[in-house]
CSV table of N, CA and C in Angstrom, one decimal:
chain,number,residue,atom,x,y,z
S,27,UNK,N,-23.4,24.1,42.0
S,27,UNK,CA,-22.1,23.6,41.9
S,27,UNK,C,-22.0,22.5,40.8
S,28,UNK,N,-21.1,22.6,39.9
S,28,UNK,CA,-21.0,21.6,38.8
S,28,UNK,C,-20.1,20.5,39.2
S,29,UNK,N,-20.1,19.4,38.4
S,29,UNK,CA,-19.2,18.3,38.7
S,29,UNK,C,-17.8,18.7,38.7
S,30,UNK,N,-17.4,19.6,37.7
S,30,UNK,CA,-16.0,20.0,37.6
S,30,UNK,C,-15.6,20.7,38.9
S,31,UNK,N,-16.5,21.5,39.5
S,31,UNK,CA,-16.1,22.2,40.7
S,31,UNK,C,-15.8,21.3,41.9
S,32,UNK,N,-16.5,20.1,41.9
S,32,UNK,CA,-16.4,19.2,43.0
S,32,UNK,C,-15.2,18.2,42.8
S,33,UNK,N,-14.6,18.1,41.6
S,33,UNK,CA,-13.5,17.2,41.5
S,33,UNK,C,-12.2,17.8,42.0
S,34,UNK,N,-11.4,17.0,42.5
S,34,UNK,CA,-10.1,17.4,43.1
S,34,UNK,C,-9.1,17.7,41.9
S,35,UNK,N,-8.1,18.5,42.2
S,35,UNK,CA,-7.1,18.9,41.1
S,35,UNK,C,-6.5,17.6,40.5
S,36,UNK,N,-6.2,16.6,41.4
S,36,UNK,CA,-5.5,15.4,40.8
S,36,UNK,C,-6.5,14.7,39.9
S,37,UNK,N,-7.8,14.7,40.2
S,37,UNK,CA,-8.7,14.0,39.3
S,37,UNK,C,-8.8,14.8,37.9
S,38,UNK,N,-8.8,16.1,38.0
S,38,UNK,CA,-8.8,16.9,36.8
S,38,UNK,C,-7.6,16.6,35.9
S,39,UNK,N,-6.4,16.5,36.6
S,39,UNK,CA,-5.2,16.1,35.8
S,39,UNK,C,-5.3,14.8,35.2
S,40,UNK,N,-5.9,13.8,35.9
S,40,UNK,CA,-6.1,12.5,35.3
S,40,UNK,C,-7.1,12.6,34.1
S,41,UNK,N,-8.1,13.4,34.2
S,41,UNK,CA,-9.0,13.5,33.1
S,41,UNK,C,-8.3,14.1,31.9
S,42,UNK,N,-7.4,15.1,32.1
S,42,UNK,CA,-6.6,15.6,31.0
S,42,UNK,C,-5.7,14.5,30.3
S,43,UNK,N,-5.1,13.7,31.2
S,43,UNK,CA,-4.2,12.6,30.7
S,43,UNK,C,-5.1,11.7,29.8
S,44,UNK,N,-6.3,11.3,30.3
S,44,UNK,CA,-7.1,10.4,29.6
S,44,UNK,C,-7.6,11.0,28.3
S,45,UNK,N,-7.8,12.3,28.2
S,45,UNK,CA,-8.3,12.9,27.0
S,45,UNK,C,-7.2,13.1,26.0
S,46,UNK,N,-5.9,12.9,26.3
S,46,UNK,CA,-4.8,13.1,25.4
S,46,UNK,C,-4.9,12.3,24.1
S,47,UNK,N,-5.5,11.1,24.2
S,47,UNK,CA,-5.6,10.3,23.0
S,47,UNK,C,-6.8,10.6,22.1
S,48,UNK,N,-7.6,11.6,22.5
S,48,UNK,CA,-8.8,11.9,21.8
S,48,UNK,C,-8.5,12.7,20.6
S,49,UNK,N,-9.5,12.8,19.7
S,49,UNK,CA,-9.3,13.6,18.5
S,49,UNK,C,-9.1,15.1,18.8
S,50,UNK,N,-9.7,15.6,19.8
S,50,UNK,CA,-9.6,17.0,20.2
S,50,UNK,C,-8.1,17.3,20.5
S,51,UNK,N,-7.5,16.4,21.2
S,51,UNK,CA,-6.1,16.6,21.6
S,51,UNK,C,-5.2,16.4,20.4
S,52,UNK,N,-5.4,15.4,19.5
S,52,UNK,CA,-4.6,15.2,18.4
S,52,UNK,C,-4.6,16.3,17.4
S,53,UNK,N,-5.8,16.9,17.2
S,53,UNK,CA,-5.9,18.0,16.2
S,53,UNK,C,-5.8,19.4,16.8
S,54,UNK,N,-5.3,19.5,18.0
S,54,UNK,CA,-5.2,20.8,18.7
S,54,UNK,C,-4.1,21.7,18.1
S,55,UNK,N,-3.1,21.2,17.5
S,55,UNK,CA,-2.0,22.0,16.9
S,55,UNK,C,-2.2,22.0,15.4
S,56,UNK,N,-1.9,23.2,14.8
S,56,UNK,CA,-2.0,23.3,13.3
S,56,UNK,C,-1.2,22.3,12.6
S,57,UNK,N,0.0,21.9,13.0
S,57,UNK,CA,0.8,20.9,12.4
S,57,UNK,C,0.1,19.5,12.4
S,58,UNK,N,-0.6,19.2,13.4
S,58,UNK,CA,-1.3,17.9,13.5
S,58,UNK,C,-2.5,17.9,12.5
S,59,UNK,N,-3.1,19.0,12.4
S,59,UNK,CA,-4.2,19.1,11.4
S,59,UNK,C,-3.7,18.8,10.0
S,60,UNK,N,-2.6,19.5,9.7
S,60,UNK,CA,-2.0,19.2,8.3
S,60,UNK,C,-1.6,17.8,8.2
S,61,UNK,N,-1.0,17.2,9.2
S,61,UNK,CA,-0.6,15.8,9.1
S,61,UNK,C,-1.8,14.9,8.8
S,62,UNK,N,-2.9,15.1,9.5
S,62,UNK,CA,-4.1,14.3,9.3
S,62,UNK,C,-4.6,14.5,7.9
S,63,UNK,N,-4.6,15.7,7.3
S,63,UNK,CA,-5.0,16.0,5.9
S,63,UNK,C,-4.1,15.2,5.0
S,64,UNK,N,-2.7,15.3,5.3
S,64,UNK,CA,-1.8,14.5,4.4
S,64,UNK,C,-2.1,13.0,4.4
S,65,UNK,N,-2.4,12.5,5.6
S,65,UNK,CA,-2.8,11.1,5.7
S,65,UNK,C,-4.0,10.7,4.9
S,66,UNK,N,-5.0,11.6,4.9
S,66,UNK,CA,-6.2,11.4,4.1
S,66,UNK,C,-5.8,11.4,2.6
S,67,UNK,N,-5.0,12.4,2.2
S,67,UNK,CA,-4.6,12.4,0.8
S,67,UNK,C,-3.8,11.1,0.4
S,68,UNK,N,-2.9,10.7,1.3
S,68,UNK,CA,-2.1,9.5,1.1
S,68,UNK,C,-3.0,8.3,0.9
S,69,UNK,N,-4.1,8.2,1.7
S,69,UNK,CA,-5.0,7.1,1.6
S,69,UNK,C,-5.8,7.2,0.2
S,70,UNK,N,-6.1,8.4,-0.2
S,70,UNK,CA,-6.7,8.5,-1.5
S,70,UNK,C,-5.7,8.1,-2.7
S,71,UNK,N,-4.4,8.4,-2.5
S,71,UNK,CA,-3.4,8.0,-3.5
S,71,UNK,C,-3.4,6.5,-3.5
S,72,UNK,N,-3.3,5.9,-2.4
S,72,UNK,CA,-3.2,4.4,-2.3
S,72,UNK,C,-4.5,3.8,-2.9
S,73,UNK,N,-5.6,4.3,-2.6
S,73,UNK,CA,-6.9,3.8,-3.2
S,73,UNK,C,-6.9,4.0,-4.7
S,74,UNK,N,-6.4,5.1,-5.2
S,74,UNK,CA,-6.3,5.3,-6.7
S,74,UNK,C,-5.3,4.3,-7.3
S,75,UNK,N,-4.2,4.0,-6.7
S,75,UNK,CA,-3.3,3.0,-7.2
S,75,UNK,C,-4.0,1.6,-7.2
S,76,UNK,N,-4.8,1.3,-6.2
S,76,UNK,CA,-5.5,0.0,-6.1
S,76,UNK,C,-6.5,-0.1,-7.2
S,77,UNK,N,-7.2,1.0,-7.5
S,77,UNK,CA,-8.2,1.0,-8.6
S,77,UNK,C,-7.6,1.1,-10.0
S,78,UNK,N,-6.6,1.9,-10.2
S,78,UNK,CA,-6.1,2.2,-11.5
S,78,UNK,C,-4.7,1.6,-11.8
S,79,UNK,N,-4.4,0.5,-11.2
S,79,UNK,CA,-3.1,-0.1,-11.3
S,79,UNK,C,-2.7,-0.4,-12.8
S,80,UNK,N,-3.7,-0.7,-13.6
S,80,UNK,CA,-3.4,-1.1,-15.0
S,80,UNK,C,-3.3,0.1,-15.9
S,81,UNK,N,-3.5,1.3,-15.4
S,81,UNK,CA,-3.4,2.5,-16.2
S,81,UNK,C,-1.9,3.0,-16.0
S,82,UNK,N,-1.5,3.8,-17.0
S,82,UNK,CA,-0.2,4.4,-16.9
S,82,UNK,C,-0.1,5.5,-15.7
S,83,UNK,N,0.4,5.1,-14.6
S,83,UNK,CA,0.5,6.0,-13.4
S,83,UNK,C,2.0,6.3,-13.2
S,84,UNK,N,2.2,7.5,-12.8
S,84,UNK,CA,3.6,7.8,-12.4
S,84,UNK,C,3.5,8.7,-11.1
S,85,UNK,N,4.5,8.8,-10.4
S,85,UNK,CA,4.5,9.6,-9.1
S,85,UNK,C,4.1,11.0,-9.3
S,86,UNK,N,4.5,11.6,-10.4
S,86,UNK,CA,4.2,13.0,-10.6
S,86,UNK,C,2.6,13.2,-10.8
S,87,UNK,N,2.0,12.3,-11.5
S,87,UNK,CA,0.6,12.4,-11.7
S,87,UNK,C,-0.2,12.1,-10.4
S,88,UNK,N,0.3,11.1,-9.6
S,88,UNK,CA,-0.3,10.9,-8.3
S,88,UNK,C,-0.1,12.1,-7.4
S,89,UNK,N,1.0,12.7,-7.4
S,89,UNK,CA,1.3,13.9,-6.6
S,89,UNK,C,0.4,15.0,-6.9
S,90,UNK,N,0.2,15.3,-8.2
S,90,UNK,CA,-0.7,16.3,-8.7
S,90,UNK,C,-2.1,16.1,-8.1
S,91,UNK,N,-2.5,14.9,-8.2
S,91,UNK,CA,-3.9,14.6,-7.6
S,91,UNK,C,-4.0,14.7,-6.1
S,92,UNK,N,-2.9,14.6,-5.4
S,92,UNK,CA,-2.9,14.8,-4.0
S,92,UNK,C,-2.4,16.2,-3.5
S,93,UNK,N,-2.2,17.1,-4.5
S,93,UNK,CA,-1.8,18.5,-4.2
S,93,UNK,C,-0.5,18.5,-3.4
S,94,UNK,N,0.4,17.7,-3.8
S,94,UNK,CA,1.8,17.7,-3.2
S,94,UNK,C,2.8,17.6,-4.3
S,95,UNK,N,4.0,17.9,-3.9
S,95,UNK,CA,5.1,17.7,-4.8
S,95,UNK,C,5.4,16.2,-4.9
S,96,UNK,N,6.1,15.7,-5.9
S,96,UNK,CA,6.4,14.3,-6.1
S,96,UNK,C,7.3,13.9,-4.9
S,97,UNK,N,8.3,14.7,-4.6
S,97,UNK,CA,9.2,14.3,-3.5
S,97,UNK,C,8.5,14.2,-2.2
S,98,UNK,N,7.6,15.2,-1.9
S,98,UNK,CA,6.9,15.1,-0.6
S,98,UNK,C,6.0,13.9,-0.6
S,99,UNK,N,5.3,13.6,-1.7
S,99,UNK,CA,4.4,12.4,-1.7
S,99,UNK,C,5.2,11.2,-1.5
S,100,UNK,N,6.3,11.1,-2.1
S,100,UNK,CA,7.2,9.8,-2.0
S,100,UNK,C,7.6,9.7,-0.5
S,101,UNK,N,8.1,10.8,0.1
S,101,UNK,CA,8.6,10.7,1.5
S,101,UNK,C,7.4,10.3,2.4
S,102,UNK,N,6.3,11.0,2.3
S,102,UNK,CA,5.2,10.8,3.2
S,102,UNK,C,4.6,9.4,3.0
S,103,UNK,N,4.5,9.0,1.7
S,103,UNK,CA,3.9,7.6,1.4
S,103,UNK,C,4.8,6.6,2.1
S,104,UNK,N,6.1,6.7,1.9
S,104,UNK,CA,7.0,5.7,2.5
S,104,UNK,C,6.9,5.7,4.1
S,105,UNK,N,6.8,6.9,4.7
S,105,UNK,CA,6.6,6.9,6.1
S,105,UNK,C,5.3,6.2,6.5
S,106,UNK,N,4.2,6.5,5.8
S,106,UNK,CA,2.9,5.9,6.2
S,106,UNK,C,2.8,4.4,5.8
S,107,UNK,N,3.3,4.0,4.7
S,107,UNK,CA,3.0,2.6,4.2
S,107,UNK,C,4.3,1.7,4.1
S,108,UNK,N,5.5,2.3,4.4
S,108,UNK,CA,6.7,1.4,4.4
S,108,UNK,C,7.3,1.2,3.0
S,109,UNK,N,6.7,1.7,2.0
S,109,UNK,CA,7.3,1.6,0.6
S,109,UNK,C,6.9,2.8,-0.2
S,110,UNK,N,7.7,3.0,-1.3
S,110,UNK,CA,7.4,4.2,-2.1
S,110,UNK,C,6.1,3.9,-2.9
S,111,UNK,N,5.5,5.0,-3.5
S,111,UNK,CA,4.3,4.8,-4.3
S,111,UNK,C,4.6,3.9,-5.5
S,112,UNK,N,5.7,4.1,-6.1
S,112,UNK,CA,6.1,3.2,-7.2
S,112,UNK,C,6.2,1.7,-6.8
S,113,UNK,N,6.8,1.5,-5.7
S,113,UNK,CA,6.9,0.1,-5.1
S,113,UNK,C,5.5,-0.5,-4.9
S,114,UNK,N,4.7,0.4,-4.3
S,114,UNK,CA,3.3,-0.1,-4.0
S,114,UNK,C,2.5,-0.4,-5.3
S,115,UNK,N,2.7,0.4,-6.3
S,115,UNK,CA,2.0,0.2,-7.6
S,115,UNK,C,2.5,-1.1,-8.2
S,116,UNK,N,3.8,-1.3,-8.2
S,116,UNK,CA,4.4,-2.5,-8.8
S,116,UNK,C,3.9,-3.8,-8.0
S,117,UNK,N,3.8,-3.7,-6.7
S,117,UNK,CA,3.4,-4.8,-5.9
S,117,UNK,C,1.9,-5.1,-6.3
S,118,UNK,N,1.1,-4.1,-6.5
S,118,UNK,CA,-0.3,-4.4,-6.9
S,118,UNK,C,-0.3,-5.0,-8.3
S,119,UNK,N,0.5,-4.5,-9.2
S,119,UNK,CA,0.5,-5.1,-10.5
S,119,UNK,C,1.0,-6.6,-10.5
S,120,UNK,N,2.0,-6.9,-9.7
S,120,UNK,CA,2.5,-8.2,-9.6
S,120,UNK,C,1.4,-9.1,-8.9
S,121,UNK,N,0.7,-8.6,-7.9
S,121,UNK,CA,-0.4,-9.5,-7.3
S,121,UNK,C,-1.4,-9.8,-8.4
S,122,UNK,N,-1.8,-8.8,-9.2
S,122,UNK,CA,-2.8,-9.1,-10.3
S,122,UNK,C,-2.2,-10.0,-11.3
S,123,UNK,N,-0.9,-9.8,-11.6
S,123,UNK,CA,-0.3,-10.7,-12.6
S,123,UNK,C,-0.2,-12.1,-12.1
S,124,UNK,N,0.0,-12.3,-10.8
S,124,UNK,CA,0.0,-13.7,-10.3
S,124,UNK,C,-1.3,-14.4,-10.5
S,125,UNK,N,-2.4,-13.6,-10.2
S,125,UNK,CA,-3.7,-14.2,-10.4
S,125,UNK,C,-4.0,-14.6,-11.9
S,126,UNK,N,-3.6,-13.7,-12.8
S,126,UNK,CA,-3.7,-14.0,-14.2
S,126,UNK,C,-2.9,-15.2,-14.7
S,127,UNK,N,-1.7,-15.2,-14.2
S,127,UNK,CA,-0.8,-16.4,-14.5
S,127,UNK,C,-1.3,-17.7,-14.0
S,128,UNK,N,-1.9,-17.7,-12.8
S,128,UNK,CA,-2.5,-18.9,-12.2
S,128,UNK,C,-3.6,-19.4,-13.1
S,129,UNK,N,-4.4,-18.5,-13.7
S,129,UNK,CA,-5.4,-19.0,-14.7
S,129,UNK,C,-4.9,-19.8,-15.8
S,130,UNK,N,-3.7,-19.3,-16.3
S,130,UNK,CA,-3.0,-20.1,-17.3
S,130,UNK,C,-3.5,-19.9,-18.8
S,131,UNK,N,-4.4,-19.0,-19.0
S,131,UNK,CA,-4.9,-18.8,-20.4
S,131,UNK,C,-4.2,-17.6,-21.1
S,132,UNK,N,-3.3,-16.9,-20.4
S,132,UNK,CA,-2.6,-15.8,-21.0
S,132,UNK,C,-1.1,-16.0,-21.0
S,133,UNK,N,-0.4,-15.5,-22.0
S,133,UNK,CA,1.0,-15.6,-22.0
S,133,UNK,C,1.6,-14.6,-21.0
S,134,UNK,N,2.9,-14.7,-20.7
S,134,UNK,CA,3.5,-13.8,-19.8
S,134,UNK,C,3.5,-12.4,-20.4
S,135,UNK,N,3.7,-12.3,-21.7
S,135,UNK,CA,3.7,-11.0,-22.3
S,135,UNK,C,2.3,-10.3,-22.3
S,136,UNK,N,1.3,-11.1,-22.5
S,136,UNK,CA,-0.1,-10.6,-22.4
S,136,UNK,C,-0.4,-10.2,-21.0
S,137,UNK,N,0.0,-10.9,-20.0
S,137,UNK,CA,-0.2,-10.6,-18.6
S,137,UNK,C,0.5,-9.3,-18.3
S,138,UNK,N,1.8,-9.1,-18.7
S,138,UNK,CA,2.6,-7.9,-18.5
S,138,UNK,C,1.8,-6.7,-19.0
S,139,UNK,N,1.3,-6.7,-20.1
S,139,UNK,CA,0.6,-5.5,-20.7
S,139,UNK,C,-0.8,-5.4,-20.0
S,140,UNK,N,-1.4,-6.5,-19.6
S,140,UNK,CA,-2.8,-6.4,-19.0
S,140,UNK,C,-2.7,-5.8,-17.6
S,141,UNK,N,-1.6,-5.8,-16.9
S,141,UNK,CA,-1.5,-5.2,-15.6
S,141,UNK,C,-0.9,-3.8,-15.6
S,142,UNK,N,-0.6,-3.3,-16.8
S,142,UNK,CA,-0.2,-1.9,-17.0
S,142,UNK,C,1.3,-1.7,-17.1
S,143,UNK,N,2.1,-2.8,-17.2
S,143,UNK,CA,3.5,-2.6,-17.4
S,143,UNK,C,3.8,-2.5,-18.9
S,144,UNK,N,4.7,-1.6,-19.2
S,144,UNK,CA,5.0,-1.3,-20.6
S,144,UNK,C,6.3,-2.0,-21.0
S,145,UNK,N,7.1,-2.6,-20.1
S,145,UNK,CA,8.3,-3.2,-20.4
S,145,UNK,C,8.3,-4.7,-19.8
S,146,UNK,N,8.4,-5.6,-20.7
S,146,UNK,CA,8.5,-7.0,-20.3
S,146,UNK,C,9.7,-7.3,-19.4
S,147,UNK,N,10.8,-6.7,-19.7
S,147,UNK,CA,12.0,-6.8,-18.9
S,147,UNK,C,11.9,-6.3,-17.5
S,148,UNK,N,11.3,-5.1,-17.3
S,148,UNK,CA,11.1,-4.6,-16.0
S,148,UNK,C,10.1,-5.4,-15.2
S,149,UNK,N,9.0,-5.8,-15.9
S,149,UNK,CA,8.0,-6.7,-15.3
S,149,UNK,C,8.6,-8.0,-14.8
S,150,UNK,N,9.4,-8.6,-15.6
S,150,UNK,CA,10.0,-9.9,-15.2
S,150,UNK,C,11.0,-9.7,-14.1
S,151,UNK,N,11.7,-8.7,-14.1
S,151,UNK,CA,12.7,-8.4,-13.0
S,151,UNK,C,12.0,-8.2,-11.7
S,152,UNK,N,11.0,-7.3,-11.7
S,152,UNK,CA,10.2,-7.0,-10.5
S,152,UNK,C,9.4,-8.2,-10.0
S,153,UNK,N,8.9,-9.0,-10.9
S,153,UNK,CA,8.1,-10.2,-10.6
S,153,UNK,C,9.1,-11.1,-9.8
S,154,UNK,N,10.3,-11.3,-10.4
S,154,UNK,CA,11.2,-12.3,-9.8
S,154,UNK,C,11.7,-11.8,-8.4
S,155,UNK,N,11.9,-10.5,-8.3
S,155,UNK,CA,12.2,-9.9,-7.0
S,155,UNK,C,11.2,-10.2,-5.9
S,156,UNK,N,9.9,-10.0,-6.3
S,156,UNK,CA,8.9,-10.1,-5.3
S,156,UNK,C,8.4,-11.5,-5.0
S,157,UNK,N,8.4,-12.3,-6.1
S,157,UNK,CA,7.8,-13.7,-6.0
S,157,UNK,C,9.0,-14.7,-5.7
S,158,UNK,N,10.1,-14.5,-6.3
S,158,UNK,CA,11.2,-15.4,-6.1
S,158,UNK,C,11.5,-16.3,-7.3
S,159,UNK,N,10.6,-16.3,-8.2
S,159,UNK,CA,10.8,-17.1,-9.5
S,159,UNK,C,10.3,-16.2,-10.6
S,160,UNK,N,10.8,-16.5,-11.8
S,160,UNK,CA,10.4,-15.7,-13.0
S,160,UNK,C,8.9,-16.0,-13.3
S,161,UNK,N,8.2,-15.1,-14.0
S,161,UNK,CA,6.8,-15.3,-14.3
S,161,UNK,C,6.5,-16.6,-15.1
S,162,UNK,N,7.4,-16.9,-16.0
S,162,UNK,CA,7.2,-18.1,-16.8
S,162,UNK,C,7.2,-19.4,-16.0
S,163,UNK,N,8.1,-19.5,-15.0
S,163,UNK,CA,8.2,-20.6,-14.1
S,163,UNK,C,6.9,-20.6,-13.2
S,164,UNK,N,6.6,-19.4,-12.7
S,164,UNK,CA,5.4,-19.3,-11.8
S,164,UNK,C,4.2,-19.7,-12.5
S,165,UNK,N,4.0,-19.4,-13.8
S,165,UNK,CA,2.9,-19.8,-14.6
S,165,UNK,C,2.8,-21.3,-14.7
S,166,UNK,N,3.9,-22.0,-14.9
S,166,UNK,CA,3.9,-23.4,-15.0
S,166,UNK,C,3.6,-24.1,-13.6
S,167,UNK,N,4.2,-23.6,-12.6
S,167,UNK,CA,4.1,-24.3,-11.3
S,167,UNK,C,2.9,-23.9,-10.5
S,168,UNK,N,2.4,-22.6,-10.6
S,168,UNK,CA,1.3,-22.2,-9.8
S,168,UNK,C,0.0,-22.8,-10.2
S,169,UNK,N,-0.2,-23.1,-11.4
S,169,UNK,CA,-1.5,-23.8,-11.8
S,169,UNK,C,-1.6,-25.2,-11.1
S,170,UNK,N,-0.4,-25.9,-11.0
S,170,UNK,CA,-0.4,-27.2,-10.4
S,170,UNK,C,-0.6,-27.0,-8.8
S,171,UNK,N,0.1,-26.1,-8.3
S,171,UNK,CA,0.1,-25.9,-6.8
S,171,UNK,C,-1.3,-25.4,-6.3
S,172,UNK,N,-2.0,-24.7,-7.0
S,172,UNK,CA,-3.3,-24.2,-6.5
S,172,UNK,C,-4.5,-24.9,-7.2
S,173,UNK,N,-4.3,-26.0,-7.8
S,173,UNK,CA,-5.4,-26.7,-8.5
S,173,UNK,C,-6.4,-27.2,-7.4
S,174,UNK,N,-7.6,-26.9,-7.7
S,174,UNK,CA,-8.7,-27.2,-6.7
S,174,UNK,C,-8.9,-26.3,-5.6
S,175,UNK,N,-8.1,-25.3,-5.5
S,175,UNK,CA,-8.1,-24.4,-4.3
S,175,UNK,C,-9.0,-23.2,-4.7
S,176,UNK,N,-9.9,-22.7,-3.9
S,176,UNK,CA,-10.7,-21.6,-4.2
S,176,UNK,C,-9.8,-20.4,-4.4
S,177,UNK,N,-10.2,-19.5,-5.4
S,177,UNK,CA,-9.3,-18.4,-5.8
S,177,UNK,C,-9.0,-17.4,-4.6
S,178,UNK,N,-10.0,-17.3,-3.7
S,178,UNK,CA,-9.7,-16.4,-2.5
S,178,UNK,C,-8.6,-17.0,-1.6
S,179,UNK,N,-8.6,-18.3,-1.5
S,179,UNK,CA,-7.5,-18.9,-0.7
S,179,UNK,C,-6.2,-18.9,-1.4
S,180,UNK,N,-6.2,-19.2,-2.7
S,180,UNK,CA,-5.0,-19.1,-3.6
S,180,UNK,C,-4.4,-17.8,-3.5
S,181,UNK,N,-5.2,-16.7,-3.5
S,181,UNK,CA,-4.6,-15.4,-3.5
S,181,UNK,C,-3.9,-15.1,-2.2
S,182,UNK,N,-4.4,-15.6,-1.1
S,182,UNK,CA,-3.7,-15.4,0.2
S,182,UNK,C,-2.4,-16.2,0.3
S,183,UNK,N,-2.5,-17.4,-0.2
S,183,UNK,CA,-1.4,-18.4,-0.1
S,183,UNK,C,-0.2,-17.9,-0.9
S,184,UNK,N,-0.5,-17.3,-2.1
S,184,UNK,CA,0.5,-17.0,-3.1
S,184,UNK,C,0.8,-15.5,-3.0
S,185,UNK,N,0.4,-14.8,-2.0
S,185,UNK,CA,0.6,-13.3,-1.9
S,185,UNK,C,2.1,-13.0,-2.0
S,186,UNK,N,2.6,-12.0,-2.8
S,186,UNK,CA,4.0,-11.7,-2.9
S,186,UNK,C,4.5,-11.1,-1.6
S,187,UNK,N,5.8,-11.2,-1.4
S,187,UNK,CA,6.5,-10.6,-0.3
S,187,UNK,C,7.0,-9.3,-0.7
S,188,UNK,N,6.7,-8.2,0.1
S,188,UNK,CA,7.1,-6.9,-0.3
S,188,UNK,C,8.5,-6.5,0.1
S,189,UNK,N,9.0,-5.5,-0.4
S,189,UNK,CA,10.3,-4.9,-0.1
S,189,UNK,C,11.5,-5.8,-0.3
S,190,UNK,N,11.4,-6.5,-1.4
S,190,UNK,CA,12.5,-7.4,-1.8
S,190,UNK,C,12.9,-8.4,-0.8
S,191,UNK,N,12.0,-8.9,0.0
S,191,UNK,CA,12.3,-9.9,1.0
S,191,UNK,C,12.3,-11.3,0.5
S,192,UNK,N,11.9,-11.5,-0.8
S,192,UNK,CA,11.9,-12.9,-1.3
S,192,UNK,C,13.4,-13.3,-1.5
S,193,UNK,N,13.7,-14.5,-1.1
S,193,UNK,CA,15.1,-14.9,-1.2
S,193,UNK,C,15.4,-15.2,-2.6
S,194,UNK,N,16.6,-14.8,-3.1
S,194,UNK,CA,17.0,-15.1,-4.4
S,194,UNK,C,17.3,-16.6,-4.6
S,195,UNK,N,16.9,-17.2,-5.7
S,195,UNK,CA,17.2,-18.6,-5.8
S,195,UNK,C,18.7,-18.9,-5.9
S,196,UNK,N,19.1,-19.9,-5.2
S,196,UNK,CA,20.6,-20.2,-5.1
S,196,UNK,C,21.0,-20.9,-6.4
S,197,UNK,N,22.2,-20.6,-6.8
S,197,UNK,CA,22.7,-21.2,-8.1
S,197,UNK,C,23.7,-22.2,-7.7
S,198,UNK,N,23.6,-23.4,-8.2
S,198,UNK,CA,24.6,-24.4,-7.9
S,198,UNK,C,25.6,-24.5,-8.9
């Protein structure tokens, strides 16, 4: 007589409920398997953006690498990470630009091109949206604000706010 034969039907039902959160249960349907594959591809896309942020990347190229259409990639990426692939890419570029501007040895234009942006206007607009101040002002003020602070701490303290949550400066 096995353990399974000795358990009561209510205990077996409880075992099934407990097993619901396991991988076997999650991947039991074909749709779930595809969803897990999509999540793995999305993680690869995000990792590629993190690695190659300074390269010319566009959603179509990222989608080709993930074996998805650009529209499907954008929808799934937004569902998984809360922002579009382009928004995530620009946030990475702005984070890197903030670090370069804090160093103070590069001009705003040099930083713009160093992080992979091809338009100074787009770079400045996105930077201002995420950080709340233009890059030139940030360059002047950040060096003073983070003086003597280890770079790992400065990075956390000055991390940009995503999804346009930075408040726009009030005009008097």
